[in-house]
PDB file of C-alpha atoms in Angstrom:
ATOM      1  CA  MET Z 856     120.916  77.203  83.652  1.00  0.00           C
ATOM      2  CA  LYS Z 857     122.444  79.649  86.113  1.00  0.00           C
ATOM      3  CA  ILE Z 858     121.296  80.280  89.680  1.00  0.00           C
ATOM      4  CA  TYR Z 859     121.688  83.784  91.138  1.00  0.00           C
ATOM      5  CA  ARG Z 860     121.177  84.898  94.708  1.00  0.00           C
ATOM      6  CA  LEU Z 861     120.440  88.261  96.317  1.00  0.00           C
ATOM      7  CA  LYS Z 862     123.286  88.706  98.792  1.00  0.00           C
ATOM      8  CA  PRO Z 863     123.553  91.295 101.571  1.00  0.00           C
ATOM      9  CA  GLU Z 864     126.953  92.419 100.289  1.00  0.00           C
ATOM     10  CA  ASP Z 865     125.337  93.436  96.973  1.00  0.00           C
ATOM     11  CA  ARG Z 866     123.072  95.955  98.742  1.00  0.00           C
ATOM     12  CA  ARG Z 867     123.895  99.609  99.039  1.00  0.00           C
ATOM     13  CA  SER Z 868     122.302 102.274 101.197  1.00  0.00           C
ATOM     14  CA  ILE Z 869     120.353 105.108  99.614  1.00  0.00           C
ATOM     15  CA  ILE Z 870     121.011 108.418 101.343  1.00  0.00           C
ATOM     16  CA  THR Z 871     120.155 110.906  98.597  1.00  0.00           C
ATOM     17  CA  TYR Z 872     116.974 113.036  98.792  1.00  0.00           C
ATOM     18  CA  SER Z 873     116.988 112.782 102.630  1.00  0.00           C
ATOM     19  CA  SER Z 874     116.299 109.033 102.411  1.00  0.00           C
ATOM     20  CA  GLU Z 875     116.642 106.947 105.576  1.00  0.00           C
ATOM     21  CA  GLY Z 876     116.599 103.193 106.142  1.00  0.00           C
ATOM     22  CA  ALA Z 877     116.585 102.503 102.380  1.00  0.00           C
ATOM     23  CA  GLU Z 878     118.742  99.888 100.639  1.00  0.00           C
ATOM     24  CA  ILE Z 879     118.842  98.858  96.991  1.00  0.00           C
ATOM     25  CA  THR Z 880     120.158  95.712  95.335  1.00  0.00           C
ATOM     26  CA  PRO Z 881     120.558  95.916  91.546  1.00  0.00           C
ATOM     27  CA  ILE Z 882     119.157  92.811  89.827  1.00  0.00           C
ATOM     28  CA  LEU Z 883     119.540  93.461  86.100  1.00  0.00           C
ATOM     29  CA  ARG Z 884     120.119  96.157  83.543  1.00  0.00           C
ATOM     30  CA  SER Z 885     119.118  95.863  79.908  1.00  0.00           C
ATOM     31  CA  THR Z 886     120.872  97.398  76.937  1.00  0.00           C
ATOM     32  CA  THR Z 887     117.439  98.757  75.940  1.00  0.00           C
ATOM     33  CA  ALA Z 888     117.267 101.187  78.889  1.00  0.00           C
ATOM     34  CA  CYS Z 889     115.465  99.039  81.438  1.00  0.00           C
ATOM     35  CA  HIS Z 890     116.694  97.879  84.800  1.00  0.00           C
ATOM     36  CA  VAL Z 891     115.349  96.026  87.800  1.00  0.00           C
ATOM     37  CA  ALA Z 892     116.331  96.299  91.464  1.00  0.00           C
ATOM     38  CA  GLN Z 893     115.106  95.222  94.873  1.00  0.00           C
ATOM     39  CA  LEU Z 894     114.347  98.008  97.345  1.00  0.00           C
ATOM     40  CA  LYS Z 895     114.316  97.323 101.066  1.00  0.00           C
ATOM     41  CA  LEU Z 896     112.879  99.884 103.461  1.00  0.00           C
ATOM     42  CA  SER Z 897     113.453  99.314 107.166  1.00  0.00           C
ATOM     43  CA  ALA Z 898     110.731 100.122 109.694  1.00  0.00           C
ATOM     44  CA  GLY Z 899     110.418 103.909 109.589  1.00  0.00           C
ATOM     45  CA  GLY Z 900     112.444 104.053 106.359  1.00  0.00           C
ATOM     46  CA  THR Z 901     111.781 106.539 103.580  1.00  0.00           C
ATOM     47  CA  LEU Z 902     112.985 107.089 100.054  1.00  0.00           C
ATOM     48  CA  GLY Z 903     112.847 110.879  99.770  1.00  0.00           C
ATOM     49  CA  LEU Z 904     111.006 112.943  97.192  1.00  0.00           C
ATOM     50  CA  HIS Z 905     112.777 112.763  93.812  1.00  0.00           C
ATOM     51  CA  PRO Z 906     111.936 112.741  90.093  1.00  0.00           C
ATOM     52  CA  ALA Z 907     111.531 109.411  88.295  1.00  0.00           C
ATOM     53  CA  VAL Z 908     114.307 108.715  85.827  1.00  0.00           C
ATOM     54  CA  GLY Z 909     112.240 107.116  83.072  1.00  0.00           C
ATOM     55  CA  GLU Z 910     109.009 105.277  83.765  1.00  0.00           C
ATOM     56  CA  GLN Z 911     108.997 103.391  87.057  1.00  0.00           C
ATOM     57  CA  VAL Z 912     106.996 100.556  88.600  1.00  0.00           C
ATOM     58  CA  PHE Z 913     107.233  99.971  92.381  1.00  0.00           C
ATOM     59  CA  LEU Z 914     105.841  96.477  93.097  1.00  0.00           C
ATOM     60  CA  VAL Z 915     105.470  95.600  96.784  1.00  0.00           C
ATOM     61  CA  LEU Z 916     106.587  92.028  97.488  1.00  0.00           C
ATOM     62  CA  GLU Z 917     106.592  91.949 101.309  1.00  0.00           C
ATOM     63  CA  GLY Z 918     105.481  94.222 104.121  1.00  0.00           C
ATOM     64  CA  GLU Z 919     103.427  97.371 103.993  1.00  0.00           C
ATOM     65  CA  GLY Z 920     104.201 100.970 103.171  1.00  0.00           C
ATOM     66  CA  TRP Z 921     103.076 104.090 101.376  1.00  0.00           C
ATOM     67  CA  VAL Z 922     103.766 105.879  98.126  1.00  0.00           C
ATOM     68  CA  VAL Z 923     103.280 109.475  97.024  1.00  0.00           C
ATOM     69  CA  GLY Z 924     103.050 110.791  93.471  1.00  0.00           C
ATOM     70  CA  GLU Z 925     102.997 114.225  91.876  1.00  0.00           C
ATOM     71  CA  ALA Z 926      99.621 115.076  93.461  1.00  0.00           C
ATOM     72  CA  GLY Z 927     101.091 114.641  96.955  1.00  0.00           C
ATOM     73  CA  GLU Z 928      98.492 112.096  98.117  1.00  0.00           C
ATOM     74  CA  ARG Z 929      99.890 109.336 100.355  1.00  0.00           C
ATOM     75  CA  VAL Z 930      98.526 105.914  99.358  1.00  0.00           C
ATOM     76  CA  VAL Z 931      99.012 102.770 101.475  1.00  0.00           C
ATOM     77  CA  VAL Z 932     100.419  99.790  99.550  1.00  0.00           C
ATOM     78  CA  HIS Z 933     100.500  96.069 100.385  1.00  0.00           C
ATOM     79  CA  PRO Z 934     102.042  92.988  98.744  1.00  0.00           C
ATOM     80  CA  GLY Z 935     100.795  92.759  95.173  1.00  0.00           C
ATOM     81  CA  ASP Z 936     100.207  96.514  94.846  1.00  0.00           C
ATOM     82  CA  ALA Z 937     102.256  98.388  92.269  1.00  0.00           C
ATOM     83  CA  ALA Z 938     102.685 102.144  91.908  1.00  0.00           C
ATOM     84  CA  TYR Z 939     103.554 103.565  88.484  1.00  0.00           C
ATOM     85  CA  TRP Z 940     105.307 106.894  88.022  1.00  0.00           C
ATOM     86  CA  SER Z 941     105.897 108.530  84.652  1.00  0.00           C
ATOM     87  CA  ASN Z 942     109.238 109.976  83.548  1.00  0.00           C
ATOM     88  CA  GLY Z 943     110.093 113.052  85.613  1.00  0.00           C
ATOM     89  CA  GLU Z 944     107.215 112.600  88.086  1.00  0.00           C
ATOM     90  CA  ASN Z 945     108.180 113.558  91.637  1.00  0.00           C
ATOM     91  CA  HIS Z 946     107.511 110.705  94.024  1.00  0.00           C
ATOM     92  CA  GLN Z 947     108.527 109.143  97.309  1.00  0.00           C
ATOM     93  CA  SER Z 948     107.887 106.030  99.359  1.00  0.00           C
ATOM     94  CA  GLY Z 949     108.180 104.854 102.927  1.00  0.00           C
ATOM     95  CA  SER Z 950     107.183 102.255 105.459  1.00  0.00           C
ATOM     96  CA  ASP Z 951     106.331 102.285 109.149  1.00  0.00           C
ATOM     97  CA  LYS Z 952     106.829  98.507 109.474  1.00  0.00           C
ATOM     98  CA  GLY Z 953     109.311  97.763 106.672  1.00  0.00           C
ATOM     99  CA  LEU Z 954     108.838  96.500 103.119  1.00  0.00           C
ATOM    100  CA  ILE Z 955     110.556  94.920 100.159  1.00  0.00           C
ATOM    101  CA  ALA Z 956     109.652  96.101  96.657  1.00  0.00           C
ATOM    102  CA  LEU Z 957     110.751  95.311  93.132  1.00  0.00           C
ATOM    103  CA  LEU Z 958     111.691  98.435  91.161  1.00  0.00           C
ATOM    104  CA  ILE Z 959     111.440  98.336  87.384  1.00  0.00           C
ATOM    105  CA  GLU Z 960     112.666 101.415  85.521  1.00  0.00           C
ATOM    106  CA  GLY Z 961     112.767 101.915  81.795  1.00  0.00           C
ATOM    107  CA  GLU Z 962     111.262 103.438  78.708  1.00  0.00           C
ATOM    108  CA  GLU Z 963     107.946 102.578  77.079  1.00  0.00           C
ATOM    109  CA  LEU Z 964     106.962 100.154  79.847  1.00  0.00           C
ATOM    110  CA  ILE Z 965     103.725  98.314  79.220  1.00  0.00           C
ATOM    111  CA  VAL Z 966     102.165  97.576  82.603  1.00  0.00           C
ATOM    112  CA  ARG Z 967      99.938  94.520  82.448  1.00  0.00           C
ATOM    113  CA  LEU Z 968      98.418  94.747  85.922  1.00  0.00           C
ATOM    114  CA  SER Z 969      94.840  95.734  86.729  1.00  0.00           C
ATOM    115  CA  LEU Z 970      94.141  99.289  87.882  1.00  0.00           C
ATOM    116  CA  GLU Z 971      92.356  99.862  91.165  1.00  0.00           C
ATOM    117  CA  ALA Z 972      88.853 101.305  90.906  1.00  0.00           C
ATOM    118  CA  GLY Z 973      88.956 105.059  90.419  1.00  0.00           C
ATOM    119  CA  ASP Z 974      92.554 105.165  89.182  1.00  0.00           C
ATOM    120  CA  SER Z 975      93.471 106.287  85.708  1.00  0.00           C
TER     121      SER Z 975
END
C-alpha cells in the first residue's frame, strides 16, 4: 500500500481564459487518455470560458458554485453535484464563496450518476 497526500506545493494557478482565483492539483493520468485533478476556486474565483479537451466531469466536493455549458445557462452546484461536458463543449465555472471539485477528463467516460429531473 502507498499513501499519497494533496500538498499545497503541488498546486498551480490557472490564469488562462481570464481565470481568476483558480488552482489545480493533478492527481493521476492514465495511459488510456484519462486524468483526474482537484480544482480549487477561491471566493469570487472563476475558470474562464474554454472548450473541453475530451469529455469532462466536474464533481463538487466542498463549497458552492456555478457552471455554464454551451447553452450559456448558469446552474448552481453543491457538494455531490456533477456537471458533464462533451468534447469541445465551451464551458466555465465559478464560485462566490469558494469550492473544491474533482475534475475527470478522458475519452468514452461512462457516468454512473443519476441525472437531475429535466436534464438529458
